[in-house]
Tab-separated table of C-alpha atoms in Angstrom:
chain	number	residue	atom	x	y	z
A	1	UNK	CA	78.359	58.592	84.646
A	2	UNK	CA	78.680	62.008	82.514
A	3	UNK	CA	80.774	60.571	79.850
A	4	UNK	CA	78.395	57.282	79.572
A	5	UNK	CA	75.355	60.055	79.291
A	6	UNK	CA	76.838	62.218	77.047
A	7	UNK	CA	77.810	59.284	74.691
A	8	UNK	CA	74.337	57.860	74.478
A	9	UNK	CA	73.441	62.007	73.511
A	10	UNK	CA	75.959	61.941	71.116
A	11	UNK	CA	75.673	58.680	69.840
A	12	UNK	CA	71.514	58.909	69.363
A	13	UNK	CA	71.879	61.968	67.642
A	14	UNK	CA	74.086	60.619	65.219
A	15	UNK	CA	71.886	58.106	64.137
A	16	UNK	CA	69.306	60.595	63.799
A	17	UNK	CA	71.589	62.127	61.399
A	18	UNK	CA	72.087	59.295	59.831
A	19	UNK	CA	68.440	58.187	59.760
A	20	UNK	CA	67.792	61.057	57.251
A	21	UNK	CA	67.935	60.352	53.555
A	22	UNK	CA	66.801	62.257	50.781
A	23	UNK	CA	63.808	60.930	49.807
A	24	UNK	CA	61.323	60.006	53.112
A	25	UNK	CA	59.744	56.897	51.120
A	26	UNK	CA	63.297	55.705	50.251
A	27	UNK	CA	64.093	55.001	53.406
A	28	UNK	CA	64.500	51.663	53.764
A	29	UNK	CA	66.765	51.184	50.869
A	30	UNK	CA	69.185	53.314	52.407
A	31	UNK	CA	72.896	52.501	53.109
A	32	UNK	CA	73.257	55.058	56.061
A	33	UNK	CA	69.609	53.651	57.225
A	34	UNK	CA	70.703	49.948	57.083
A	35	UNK	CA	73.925	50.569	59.136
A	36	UNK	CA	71.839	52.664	61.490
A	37	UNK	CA	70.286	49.318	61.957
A	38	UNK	CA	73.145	46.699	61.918
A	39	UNK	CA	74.948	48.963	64.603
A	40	UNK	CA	72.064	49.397	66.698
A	41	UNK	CA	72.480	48.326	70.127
A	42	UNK	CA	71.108	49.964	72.824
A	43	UNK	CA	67.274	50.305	73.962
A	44	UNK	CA	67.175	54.127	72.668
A	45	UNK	CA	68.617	52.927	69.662
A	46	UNK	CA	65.699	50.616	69.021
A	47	UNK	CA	63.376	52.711	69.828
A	48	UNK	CA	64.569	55.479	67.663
A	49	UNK	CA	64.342	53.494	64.546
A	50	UNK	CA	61.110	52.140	65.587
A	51	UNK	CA	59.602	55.086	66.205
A	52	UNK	CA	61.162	56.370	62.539
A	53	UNK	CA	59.812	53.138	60.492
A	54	UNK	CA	56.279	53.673	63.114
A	55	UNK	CA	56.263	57.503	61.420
A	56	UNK	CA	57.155	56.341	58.449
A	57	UNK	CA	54.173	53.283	57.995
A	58	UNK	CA	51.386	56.139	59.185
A	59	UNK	CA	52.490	58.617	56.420
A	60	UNK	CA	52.122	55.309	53.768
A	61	UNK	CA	48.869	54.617	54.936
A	62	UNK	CA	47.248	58.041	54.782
A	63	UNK	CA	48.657	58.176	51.104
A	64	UNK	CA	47.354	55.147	50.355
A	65	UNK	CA	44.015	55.807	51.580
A	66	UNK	CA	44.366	59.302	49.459
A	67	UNK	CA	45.253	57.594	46.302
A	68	UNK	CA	42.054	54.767	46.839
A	69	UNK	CA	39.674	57.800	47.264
A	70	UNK	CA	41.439	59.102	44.562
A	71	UNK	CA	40.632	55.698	42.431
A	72	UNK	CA	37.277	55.634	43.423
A	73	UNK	CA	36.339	59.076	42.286
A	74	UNK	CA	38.561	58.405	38.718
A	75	UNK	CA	36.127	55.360	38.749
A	76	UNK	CA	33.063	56.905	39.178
A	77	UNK	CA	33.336	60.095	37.299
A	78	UNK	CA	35.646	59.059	34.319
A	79	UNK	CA	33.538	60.919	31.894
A	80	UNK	CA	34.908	64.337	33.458
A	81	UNK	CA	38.332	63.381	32.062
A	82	UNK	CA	38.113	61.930	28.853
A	83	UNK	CA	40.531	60.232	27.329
A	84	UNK	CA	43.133	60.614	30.264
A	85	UNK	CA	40.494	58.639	32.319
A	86	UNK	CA	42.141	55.352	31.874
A	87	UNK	CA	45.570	56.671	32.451
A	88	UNK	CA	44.686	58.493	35.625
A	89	UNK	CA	43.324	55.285	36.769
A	90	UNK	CA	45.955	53.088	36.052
A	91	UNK	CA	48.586	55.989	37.838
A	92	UNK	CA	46.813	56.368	40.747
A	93	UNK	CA	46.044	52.271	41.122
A	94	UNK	CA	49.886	51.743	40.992
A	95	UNK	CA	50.989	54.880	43.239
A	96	UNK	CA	48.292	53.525	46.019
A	97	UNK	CA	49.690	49.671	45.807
A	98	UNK	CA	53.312	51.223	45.979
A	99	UNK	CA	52.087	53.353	49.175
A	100	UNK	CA	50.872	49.794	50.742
């Protein structure tokens, strides 16, 4: 019973270890994130990664509600930027569709 507990420890934490990559957006394009998912198999396993992409999905949201604020103000008040007006626009436009 110790050796099947300590296995799931060990085994959990490393695909917690392997569930980090360098970049938190890049996640899904990961090699070491894709095998964490191919070799999951037990319920903690799931849950783990669920819990990871769950984490991951808030984060995207709350950037992508930054970025349409963002748009929205760029929209409204263009004349306080000029000529970079358009080009903030079009930035933050395709950084909030990328966040969705």
């Amino acid at each position: 019973m110790i050796i099947n507990r300590s296995l799931a420890m060990i085994s959990t934490f490393g695909l917690l270890v392997a569930c980090a990559p360098m970049s938190r957006y890049e996640a899904v394009k990961s090699p070491a994130i894709l095998k964490a998912v191919q070799n999951a198999r037990t319920y903690g396993d799931h849950n783990a990664l669920a819990k990871r992409f769950e984490n991951l999905a808030k984060e995207m949201r709350m950037k992508a509600e930054e970025q349409k604020r963002l748009l929205e103000h760029y929209q409204e008040k263009s004349y306080l930027y000029g000529r970079q007006a358009q080009d903030r626009k079009s930035h933050t436009w395709a950084l909030m569709h990328r966040y969705e």
